[in-house]
XYZ file of C-alpha atoms in Angstrom:
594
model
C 142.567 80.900 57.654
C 145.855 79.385 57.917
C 148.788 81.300 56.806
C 151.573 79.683 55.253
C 155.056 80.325 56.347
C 157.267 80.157 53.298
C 160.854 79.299 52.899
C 162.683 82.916 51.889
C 165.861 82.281 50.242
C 168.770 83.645 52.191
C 170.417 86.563 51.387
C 174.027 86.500 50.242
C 176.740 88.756 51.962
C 180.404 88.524 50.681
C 181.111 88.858 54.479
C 178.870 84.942 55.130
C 180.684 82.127 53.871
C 178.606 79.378 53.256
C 177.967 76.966 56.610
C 179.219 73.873 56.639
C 177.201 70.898 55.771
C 176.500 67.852 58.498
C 176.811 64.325 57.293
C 174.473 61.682 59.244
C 177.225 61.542 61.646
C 177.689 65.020 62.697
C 180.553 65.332 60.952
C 181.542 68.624 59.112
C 182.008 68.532 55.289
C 182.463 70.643 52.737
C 179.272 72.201 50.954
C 178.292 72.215 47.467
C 177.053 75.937 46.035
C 173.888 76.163 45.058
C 175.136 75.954 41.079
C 176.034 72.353 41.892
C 174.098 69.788 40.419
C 171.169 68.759 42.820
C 171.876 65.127 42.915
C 175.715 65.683 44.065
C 174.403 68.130 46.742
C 171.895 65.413 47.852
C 174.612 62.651 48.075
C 176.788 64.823 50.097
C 173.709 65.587 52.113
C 173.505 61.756 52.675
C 170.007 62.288 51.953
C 170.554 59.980 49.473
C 173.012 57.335 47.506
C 174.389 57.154 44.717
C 172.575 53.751 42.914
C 168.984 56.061 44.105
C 170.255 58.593 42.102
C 171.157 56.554 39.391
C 167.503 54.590 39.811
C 165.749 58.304 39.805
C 167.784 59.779 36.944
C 166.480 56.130 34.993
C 162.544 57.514 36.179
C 163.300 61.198 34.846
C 164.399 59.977 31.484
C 162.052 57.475 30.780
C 158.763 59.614 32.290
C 160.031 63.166 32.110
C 160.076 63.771 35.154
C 162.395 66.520 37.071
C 165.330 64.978 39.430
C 163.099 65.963 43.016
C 160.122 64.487 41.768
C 161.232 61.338 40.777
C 163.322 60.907 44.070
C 160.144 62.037 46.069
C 157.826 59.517 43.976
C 159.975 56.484 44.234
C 160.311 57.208 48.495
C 164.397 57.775 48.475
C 163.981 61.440 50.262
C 160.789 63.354 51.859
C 159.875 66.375 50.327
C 160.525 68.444 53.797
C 164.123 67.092 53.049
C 164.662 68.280 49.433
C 162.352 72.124 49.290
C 165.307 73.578 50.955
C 168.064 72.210 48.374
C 165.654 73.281 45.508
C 164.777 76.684 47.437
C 168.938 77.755 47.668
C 169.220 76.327 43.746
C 166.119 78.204 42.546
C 166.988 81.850 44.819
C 162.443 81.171 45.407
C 160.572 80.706 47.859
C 159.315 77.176 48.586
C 156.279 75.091 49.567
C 155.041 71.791 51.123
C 151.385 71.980 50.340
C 148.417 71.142 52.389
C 144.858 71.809 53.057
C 145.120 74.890 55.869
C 147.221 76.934 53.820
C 145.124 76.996 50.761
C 142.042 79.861 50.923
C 139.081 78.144 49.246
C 137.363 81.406 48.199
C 140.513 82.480 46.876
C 141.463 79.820 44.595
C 138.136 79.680 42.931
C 140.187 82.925 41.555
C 141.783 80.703 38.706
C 139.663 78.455 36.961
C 140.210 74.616 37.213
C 141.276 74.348 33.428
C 143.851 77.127 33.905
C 145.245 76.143 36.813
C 145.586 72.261 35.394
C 147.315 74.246 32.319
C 149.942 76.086 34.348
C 150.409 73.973 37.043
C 149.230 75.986 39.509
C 147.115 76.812 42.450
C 146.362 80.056 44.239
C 146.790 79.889 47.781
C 145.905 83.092 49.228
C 145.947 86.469 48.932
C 147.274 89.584 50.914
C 146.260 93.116 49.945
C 146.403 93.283 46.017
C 149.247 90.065 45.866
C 147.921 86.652 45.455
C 150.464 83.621 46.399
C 150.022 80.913 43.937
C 151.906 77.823 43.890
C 153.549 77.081 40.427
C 155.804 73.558 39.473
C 157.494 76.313 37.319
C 157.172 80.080 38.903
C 160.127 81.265 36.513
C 157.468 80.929 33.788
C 156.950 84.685 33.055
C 154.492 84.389 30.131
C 152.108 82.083 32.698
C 152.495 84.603 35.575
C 151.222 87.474 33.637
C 148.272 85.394 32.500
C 147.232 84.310 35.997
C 147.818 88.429 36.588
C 145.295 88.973 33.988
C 142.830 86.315 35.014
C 142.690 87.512 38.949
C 142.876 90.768 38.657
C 146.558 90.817 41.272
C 149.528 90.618 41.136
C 151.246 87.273 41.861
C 153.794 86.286 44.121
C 154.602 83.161 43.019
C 156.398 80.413 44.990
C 157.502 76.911 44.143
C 156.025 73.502 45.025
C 156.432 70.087 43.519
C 154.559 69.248 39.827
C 152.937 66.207 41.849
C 151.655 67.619 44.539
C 150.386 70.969 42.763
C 148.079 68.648 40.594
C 147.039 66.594 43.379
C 145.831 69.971 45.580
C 144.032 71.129 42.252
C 142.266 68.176 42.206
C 141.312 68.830 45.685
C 140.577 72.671 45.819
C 137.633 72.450 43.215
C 136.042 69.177 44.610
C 132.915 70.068 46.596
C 133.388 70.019 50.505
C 137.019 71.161 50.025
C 136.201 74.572 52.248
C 135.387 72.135 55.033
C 138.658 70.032 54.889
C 140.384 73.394 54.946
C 138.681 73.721 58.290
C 139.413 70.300 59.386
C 143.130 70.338 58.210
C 144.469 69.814 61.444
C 142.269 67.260 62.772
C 144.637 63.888 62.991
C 143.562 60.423 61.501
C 142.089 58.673 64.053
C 141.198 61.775 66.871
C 137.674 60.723 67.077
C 137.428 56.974 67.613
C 133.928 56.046 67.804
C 132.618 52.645 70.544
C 131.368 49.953 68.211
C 129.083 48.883 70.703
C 127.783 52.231 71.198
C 127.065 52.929 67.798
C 126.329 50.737 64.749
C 126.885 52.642 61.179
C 126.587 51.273 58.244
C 129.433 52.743 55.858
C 127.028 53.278 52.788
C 124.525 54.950 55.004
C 126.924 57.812 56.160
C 127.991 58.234 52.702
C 124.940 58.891 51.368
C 123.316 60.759 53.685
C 126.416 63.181 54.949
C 127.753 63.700 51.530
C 130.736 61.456 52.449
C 134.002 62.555 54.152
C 133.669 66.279 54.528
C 130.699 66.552 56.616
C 132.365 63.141 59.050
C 135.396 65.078 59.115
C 133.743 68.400 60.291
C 131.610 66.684 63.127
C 134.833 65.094 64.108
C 136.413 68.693 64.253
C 133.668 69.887 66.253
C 133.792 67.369 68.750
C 137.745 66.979 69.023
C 137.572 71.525 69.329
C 134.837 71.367 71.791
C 136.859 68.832 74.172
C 139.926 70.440 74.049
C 138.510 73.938 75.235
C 136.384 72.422 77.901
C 133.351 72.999 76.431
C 130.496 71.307 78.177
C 128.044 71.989 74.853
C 128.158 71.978 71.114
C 124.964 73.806 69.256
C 124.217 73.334 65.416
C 121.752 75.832 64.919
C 120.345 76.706 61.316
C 120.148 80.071 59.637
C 119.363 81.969 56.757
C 122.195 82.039 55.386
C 124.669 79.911 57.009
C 124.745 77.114 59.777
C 125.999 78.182 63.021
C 128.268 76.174 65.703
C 128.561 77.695 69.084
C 130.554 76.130 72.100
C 129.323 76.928 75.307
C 132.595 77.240 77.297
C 132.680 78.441 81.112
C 128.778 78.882 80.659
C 128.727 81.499 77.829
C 128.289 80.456 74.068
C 130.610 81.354 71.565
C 130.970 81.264 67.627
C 133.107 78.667 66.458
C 132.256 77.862 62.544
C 129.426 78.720 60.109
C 129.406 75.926 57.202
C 127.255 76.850 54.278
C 123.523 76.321 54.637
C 123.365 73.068 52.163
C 125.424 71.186 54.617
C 123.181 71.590 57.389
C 120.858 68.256 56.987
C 123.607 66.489 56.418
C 125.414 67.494 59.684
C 122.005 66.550 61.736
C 121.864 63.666 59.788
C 125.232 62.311 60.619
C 124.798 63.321 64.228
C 120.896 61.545 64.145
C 123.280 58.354 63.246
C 126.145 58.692 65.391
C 123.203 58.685 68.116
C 121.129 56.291 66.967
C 117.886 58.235 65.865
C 115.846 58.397 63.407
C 116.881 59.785 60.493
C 113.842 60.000 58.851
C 112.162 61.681 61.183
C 112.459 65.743 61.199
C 109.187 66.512 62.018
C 110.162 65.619 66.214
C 111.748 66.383 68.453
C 114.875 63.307 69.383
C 117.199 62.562 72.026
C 119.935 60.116 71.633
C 123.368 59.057 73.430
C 127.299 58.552 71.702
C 130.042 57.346 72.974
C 133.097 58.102 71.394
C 136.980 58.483 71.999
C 138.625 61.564 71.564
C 142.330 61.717 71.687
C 142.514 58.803 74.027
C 140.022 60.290 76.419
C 136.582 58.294 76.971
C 133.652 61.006 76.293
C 130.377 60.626 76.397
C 128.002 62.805 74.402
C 124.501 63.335 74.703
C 122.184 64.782 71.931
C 119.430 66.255 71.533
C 117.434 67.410 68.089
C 114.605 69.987 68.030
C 112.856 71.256 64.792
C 112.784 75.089 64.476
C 111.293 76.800 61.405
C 114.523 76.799 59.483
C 115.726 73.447 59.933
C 116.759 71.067 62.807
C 118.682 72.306 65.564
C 121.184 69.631 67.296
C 122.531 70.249 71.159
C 125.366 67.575 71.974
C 126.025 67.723 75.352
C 129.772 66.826 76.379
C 130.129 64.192 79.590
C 133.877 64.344 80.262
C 134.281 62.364 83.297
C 138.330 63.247 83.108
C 137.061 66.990 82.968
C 134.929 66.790 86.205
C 135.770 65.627 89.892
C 132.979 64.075 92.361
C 135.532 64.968 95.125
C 134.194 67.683 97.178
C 137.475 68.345 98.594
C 138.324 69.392 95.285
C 134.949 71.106 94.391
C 135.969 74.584 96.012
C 133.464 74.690 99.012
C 135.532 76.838 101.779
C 136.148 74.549 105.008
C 132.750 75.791 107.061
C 130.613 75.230 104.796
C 131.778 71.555 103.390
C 131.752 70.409 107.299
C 127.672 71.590 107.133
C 127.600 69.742 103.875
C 129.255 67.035 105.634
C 126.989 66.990 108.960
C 124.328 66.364 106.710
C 124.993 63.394 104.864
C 126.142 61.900 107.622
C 122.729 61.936 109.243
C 120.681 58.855 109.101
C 117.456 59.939 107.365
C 116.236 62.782 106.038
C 115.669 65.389 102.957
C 118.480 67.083 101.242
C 118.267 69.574 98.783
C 120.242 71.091 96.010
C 119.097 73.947 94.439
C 120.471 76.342 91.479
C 119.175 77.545 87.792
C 120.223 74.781 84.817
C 123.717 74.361 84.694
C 125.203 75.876 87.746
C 126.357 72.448 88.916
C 124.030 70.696 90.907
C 123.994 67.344 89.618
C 127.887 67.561 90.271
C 126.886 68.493 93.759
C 124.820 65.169 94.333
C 126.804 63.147 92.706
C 130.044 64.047 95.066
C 127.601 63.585 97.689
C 126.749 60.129 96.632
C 130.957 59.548 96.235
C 131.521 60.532 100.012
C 129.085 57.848 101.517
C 129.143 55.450 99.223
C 129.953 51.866 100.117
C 129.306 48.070 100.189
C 127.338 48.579 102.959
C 124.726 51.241 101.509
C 121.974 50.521 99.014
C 122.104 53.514 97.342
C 119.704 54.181 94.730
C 119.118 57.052 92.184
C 116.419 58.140 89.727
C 117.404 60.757 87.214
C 116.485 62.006 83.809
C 118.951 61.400 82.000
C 121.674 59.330 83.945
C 124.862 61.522 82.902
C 127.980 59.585 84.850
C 127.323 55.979 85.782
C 128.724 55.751 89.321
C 130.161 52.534 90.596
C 128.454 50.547 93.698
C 125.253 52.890 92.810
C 122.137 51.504 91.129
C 120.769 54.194 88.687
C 117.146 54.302 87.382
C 116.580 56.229 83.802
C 113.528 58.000 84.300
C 110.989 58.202 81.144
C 108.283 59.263 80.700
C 107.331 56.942 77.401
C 107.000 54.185 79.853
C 105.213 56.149 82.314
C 108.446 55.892 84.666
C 108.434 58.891 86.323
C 110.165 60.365 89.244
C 107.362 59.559 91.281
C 106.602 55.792 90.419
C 109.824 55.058 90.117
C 110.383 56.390 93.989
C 107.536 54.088 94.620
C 108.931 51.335 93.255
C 112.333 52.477 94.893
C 111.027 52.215 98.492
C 110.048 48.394 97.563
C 114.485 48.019 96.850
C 115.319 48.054 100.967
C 116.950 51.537 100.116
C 119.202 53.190 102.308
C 120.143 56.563 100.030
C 117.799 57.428 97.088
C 118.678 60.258 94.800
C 116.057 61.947 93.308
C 117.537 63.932 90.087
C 114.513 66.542 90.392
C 111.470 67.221 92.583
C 109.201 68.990 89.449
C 106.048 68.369 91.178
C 103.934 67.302 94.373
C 103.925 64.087 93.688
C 106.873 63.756 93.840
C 107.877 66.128 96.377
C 105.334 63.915 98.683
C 107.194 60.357 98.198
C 110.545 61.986 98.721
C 109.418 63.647 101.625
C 107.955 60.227 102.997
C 110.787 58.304 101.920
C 112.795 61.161 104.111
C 110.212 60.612 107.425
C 110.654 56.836 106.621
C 114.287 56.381 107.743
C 115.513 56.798 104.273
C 118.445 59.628 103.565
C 116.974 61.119 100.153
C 118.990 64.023 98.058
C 117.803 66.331 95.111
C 117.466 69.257 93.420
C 115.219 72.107 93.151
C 115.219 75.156 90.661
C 114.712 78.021 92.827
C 117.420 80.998 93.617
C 118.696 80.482 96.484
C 118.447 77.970 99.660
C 115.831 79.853 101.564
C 113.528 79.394 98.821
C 113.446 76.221 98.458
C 111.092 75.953 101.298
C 108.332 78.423 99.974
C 108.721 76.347 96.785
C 107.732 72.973 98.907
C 105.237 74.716 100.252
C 103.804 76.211 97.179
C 103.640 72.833 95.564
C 101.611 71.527 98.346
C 103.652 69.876 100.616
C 102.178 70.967 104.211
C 104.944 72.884 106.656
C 105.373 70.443 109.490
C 106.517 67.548 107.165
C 109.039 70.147 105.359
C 109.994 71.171 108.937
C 110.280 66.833 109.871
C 111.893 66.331 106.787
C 114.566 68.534 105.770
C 117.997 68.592 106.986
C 119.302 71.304 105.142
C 119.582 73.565 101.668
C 122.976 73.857 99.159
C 122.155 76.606 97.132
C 125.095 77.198 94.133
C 126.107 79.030 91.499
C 129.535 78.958 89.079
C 131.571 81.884 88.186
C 133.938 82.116 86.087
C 137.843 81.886 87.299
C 140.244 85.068 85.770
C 142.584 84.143 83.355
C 146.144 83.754 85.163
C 147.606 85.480 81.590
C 145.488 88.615 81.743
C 144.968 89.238 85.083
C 145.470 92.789 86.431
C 144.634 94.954 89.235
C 141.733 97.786 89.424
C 139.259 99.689 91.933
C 135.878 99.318 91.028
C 133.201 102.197 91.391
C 131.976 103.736 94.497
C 128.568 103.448 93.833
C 128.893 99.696 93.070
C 130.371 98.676 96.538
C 127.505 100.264 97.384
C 125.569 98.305 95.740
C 126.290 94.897 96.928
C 126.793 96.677 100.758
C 130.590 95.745 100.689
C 131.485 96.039 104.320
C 135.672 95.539 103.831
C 138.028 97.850 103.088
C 136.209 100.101 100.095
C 139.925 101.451 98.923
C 141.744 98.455 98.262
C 142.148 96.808 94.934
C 140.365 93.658 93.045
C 141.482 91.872 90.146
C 139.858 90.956 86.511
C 140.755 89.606 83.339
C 141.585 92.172 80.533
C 141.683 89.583 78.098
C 143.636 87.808 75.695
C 144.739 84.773 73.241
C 144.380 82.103 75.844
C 140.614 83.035 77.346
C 139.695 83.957 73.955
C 139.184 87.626 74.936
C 136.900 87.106 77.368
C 139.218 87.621 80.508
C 138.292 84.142 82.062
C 139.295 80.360 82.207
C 137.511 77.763 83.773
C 134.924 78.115 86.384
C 134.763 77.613 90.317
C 131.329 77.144 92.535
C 129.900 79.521 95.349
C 127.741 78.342 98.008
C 125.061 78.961 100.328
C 124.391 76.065 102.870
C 121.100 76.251 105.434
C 120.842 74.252 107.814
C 117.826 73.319 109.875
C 118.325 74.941 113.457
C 115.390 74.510 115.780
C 114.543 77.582 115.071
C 114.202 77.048 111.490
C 111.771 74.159 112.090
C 109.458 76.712 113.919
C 109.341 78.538 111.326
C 109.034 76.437 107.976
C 106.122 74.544 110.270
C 104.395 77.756 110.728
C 104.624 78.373 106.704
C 106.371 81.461 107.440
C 107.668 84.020 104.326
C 111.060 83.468 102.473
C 112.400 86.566 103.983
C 111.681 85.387 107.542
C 113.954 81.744 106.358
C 116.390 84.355 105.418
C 116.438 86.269 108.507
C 116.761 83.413 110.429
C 119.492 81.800 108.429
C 121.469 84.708 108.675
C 121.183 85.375 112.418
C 122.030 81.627 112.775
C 125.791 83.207 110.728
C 124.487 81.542 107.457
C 126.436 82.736 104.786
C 124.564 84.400 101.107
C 125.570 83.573 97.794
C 126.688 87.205 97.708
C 129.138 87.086 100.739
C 130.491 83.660 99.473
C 130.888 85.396 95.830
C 132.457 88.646 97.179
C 135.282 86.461 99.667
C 135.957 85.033 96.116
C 136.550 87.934 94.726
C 138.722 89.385 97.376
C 141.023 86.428 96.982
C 141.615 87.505 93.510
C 139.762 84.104 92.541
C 136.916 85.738 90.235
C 135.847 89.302 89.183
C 133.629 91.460 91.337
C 131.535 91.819 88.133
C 131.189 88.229 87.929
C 129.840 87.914 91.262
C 127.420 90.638 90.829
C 125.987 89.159 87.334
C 125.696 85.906 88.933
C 124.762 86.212 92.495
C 123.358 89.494 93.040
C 119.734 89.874 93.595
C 117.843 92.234 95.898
């Protein structure tokens, strides 16, 4: 929660005269004590004249109102400009109420007819004090009974009449803890494409209990994009609902709504993405596009009933958060001129491979970006499309239509192709058409789940696909992972263990230092920020053609590859690491594997 930063009076010394006050000019004049009446301190303040005093003084005798709330009310002065007059003439502290700084648990303290009777709201508590906003907090006789009623003692502070009845009527609304939580979202951070989505007003109302739940989904999204989260998951509990981010690849805790908001939240997700609301019972995938802060996002979700509920995955497309430059990707110098050598051959297989999420679609698609051009029909297939790409023609891949990877390669070859991207080769099928497309004079690219580069080829081959078509075919492996970058404000020196050197078979200088993240406010304790990729690149040497034609075993590819001065995962992660880039922990979690 929020905490409020009051205005303390100052403290009087015999020693401190009083400092001078500034007219609108600059000029120096002399001040008013705080005994003076408020509306003569005000006019020497310039804050305001003489006929809107007059006008105001009218208002506070005709509706009994107090001097600073009728100037307030009829717009002569801001209430930021007059707390400090009334906090030197009262010797209180002062408050400009708003949502964050009022605990919603806490004020529940004091009933709603009580606090409408006194004028006052609780705002939080600290140890055994509560601080409650009161339009009158010299009132003794009310302070003791608001003592009474919560069980602490009060601290009480001042804050306009007005706007202490208009927060009561807000703190005991329903959906008031969730505008606490949303306090500092600004009007109009999430701007939502009309042609994207069509909403119908009465509809969200209804079905998201009105401006609460909006406003929370809008704090979710606006959160998630400014940490650079590539994922936002609404899961359902017991209890509670919880959000996670998934930030640098690791999910983290963000909110946990109460449980009773939790269909609403799907449901005004379901029709920010167009899906069916009614439907709970299936799983859903829909698309958004929204604008957050300026910044064009697209946002992909994804609905899947669990036992408790509906759980909602929105999948963040930042196109301003990720390059397709592979000068900019991270890949050292020898291994993007491989990378480079490859595409630049006229047919031929390609093949990116990597568990979910470590990047390869970001891989292909900077591949596509390099040789690009009005002179290349390049095609892709994918499932989903995440970026549209100019000057490339991308097919959406579904399987409700029967469009497949497969047929859609079929019908692909029938386009005069001269690049086709396949997103994924799941089967052998497919794996056969690329393959073909590859022996056909056709450069094809795409992606493969296995764990590193030489196994990509044993995966080929267990599908199906015969060895001396691999061995025609293929012009080379990326294999990739991401690891996390240290934090620049928590980095420090240390030596890690022996035995783990050992480990990994470090072959450098075992007594010099590495560097990791200790942690802090920035990288939210975890020591890291942002996220760089390692590679593996194999090419296809003669020799390697011998031996994927002769079906040989993954560790022979291996052997080969490194003889040939390949570099592992493992090397590429440790150089990281010795550069001070990454963690030696991080490289080990990620990229070592016996």
């Amino acid at each position: 929660m929020t905490t409020a930063t009051l205005v303390e009076p100052a403290a009087h010394s015999p020693h401190h005269a009083s400092p001078a006050a500034h007219d609108r000019n600059g000029r120096k004049s002399a001040t008013l004590g705080p005994t003076a009446p408020l509306g003569q301190r005000l006019i020497q303040a310039e804050l305001i004249t003489t006929d809107e005093l007059e006008t105001a003084l009218k208002e506070n005798s005709t509706k009994n109102k107090r001097l600073g709330e009728a100037l307030v009310e009829l717009g002569f002065i801001k209430e930021s400009e007059l707390l400090p007059f009334l906090q030197r003439q009262l010797s209180l502290p002062v408050i400009q109420l708003r949502d964050g700084l009022i605990d919603p648990i806490v004020v529940s303290l004091l009933p709603k007819a009580k606090a409408e009777a006194f004028d006052a709201v609780v705002m939080f508590k600290v140890r055994d004090y509560a601080v409650v906003a009161m339009a009158e907090p010299q009132n003794l006789q009310r302070i003791d009974e608001i003592e009474r009623i919560t069980g602490l003692k009060v601290r009480p502070v001042f804050a306009l009449r007005s706007e202490v009845r208009r927060m009561i009527s807000r703190c005991y609304q329903a959906g008031f803890e969730v505008d606490v939580v949303t306090a500092d979202l600004e009007d109009g951070a999430v701007e939502f494409d009309a042609d994207a989505i069509e909403m119908s007003l009465a509809d969200v109302e209804s079905l998201a209990e009105g401006s609460p739940i909006i406003n929370l989904v809008n704090y979710m999204i606006v959160h998630a994009v400014r940490q650079g989260a590539s994922d936002i998951h609404i899961e359902p509990g017991h209890k509670h609902t919880s959000i996670r981010f998934r930030v640098d690849g690791l999910l983290r805790e963000v909110l946990r709504p109460r449980k009773d908001f939790h269909p609403a939240i799907i449901s005004r997700i379901k029709l920010m993405a167009k899906m069916d609301i009614a439907e709970h019972r299936q799983a859903q995938d829909g698309r958004m596009h929204v604008v957050v802060e300026g910044r064009e996002i697209d946002l992909r979700a994804s609905t899947l009933p669990t036992v408790l509920g509906e759980k909602a995955v929105l999948r963040i497309l930042d196109k301003q958060n990720v390059t397709f430059n592979f000068d900019k990707l991270g890949v050292p110098d020898r291994q993007l001129v491989q990378i480079k050598q490859m595409l630049a051959k006229p047919y031929g297989l390609m093949l990116v491979t990597g568990p979910t999420g470590s990047g390869k679609t970001t891989t292909l698609y900077s591949a596509l970006e390099l040789i690009k051009s009005v002179h290349r029909n390049i095609i892709t297939v994918e499932d989903p499309v995440e970026y549209q790409l100019e000057l490339i023609n991308q097919v959406q891949a579904d399987s409700a239509t029967n469009l497949t990877f497969a047929s859609a390669l079929r019908s692909i070859l029938r386009q005069d192709p001269d690049v086709i991207m396949v997103g994924e080769i799941r089967d052998r099928e497919t794996a056969e058409v690329a393959i073909q497309a590859a022996l056909t004079g056709h450069l094809v690219l795409s992606t493969l789940h296995t764990n590193d580069s030489a196994a990509a080829v044993t995966r080929l081959l267990d599908m199906g696909v015969v060895g001396y078509k691999i061995a025609a075919a293929l012009v080379g492996v990326i294999a990739q992972r991401l690891v996390r970058n240290i934090c620049p404000h928590c980095r420090a020196p240390y030596y890690p263990p022996a035995e783990i050197l050992e480990m990994i078979h470090y072959e450098g200088d075992r007594r010099r230092q590495f560097v990791r993240g200790e942690g802090c406010n920035e990288c939210h304790d975890t020591g890291f920020r942002g996220r760089t990729g390692i590679y593996e690149v194999l090419t296809c040497t003669p020799a390697m053609r011998e031996l994927i034609s002769n079906e040989a075993s993954v560790d022979a590819v291996r052997a080969c590859h490194r003889q040939a001065g390949g570099e592992t995962l493992l090397h590429s992660g440790i150089r990281l690491a010795e550069s001070g880039r990454t963690s030696l922990d991080e490289i080990i979690g990620t990229a070592f594997f016996e």
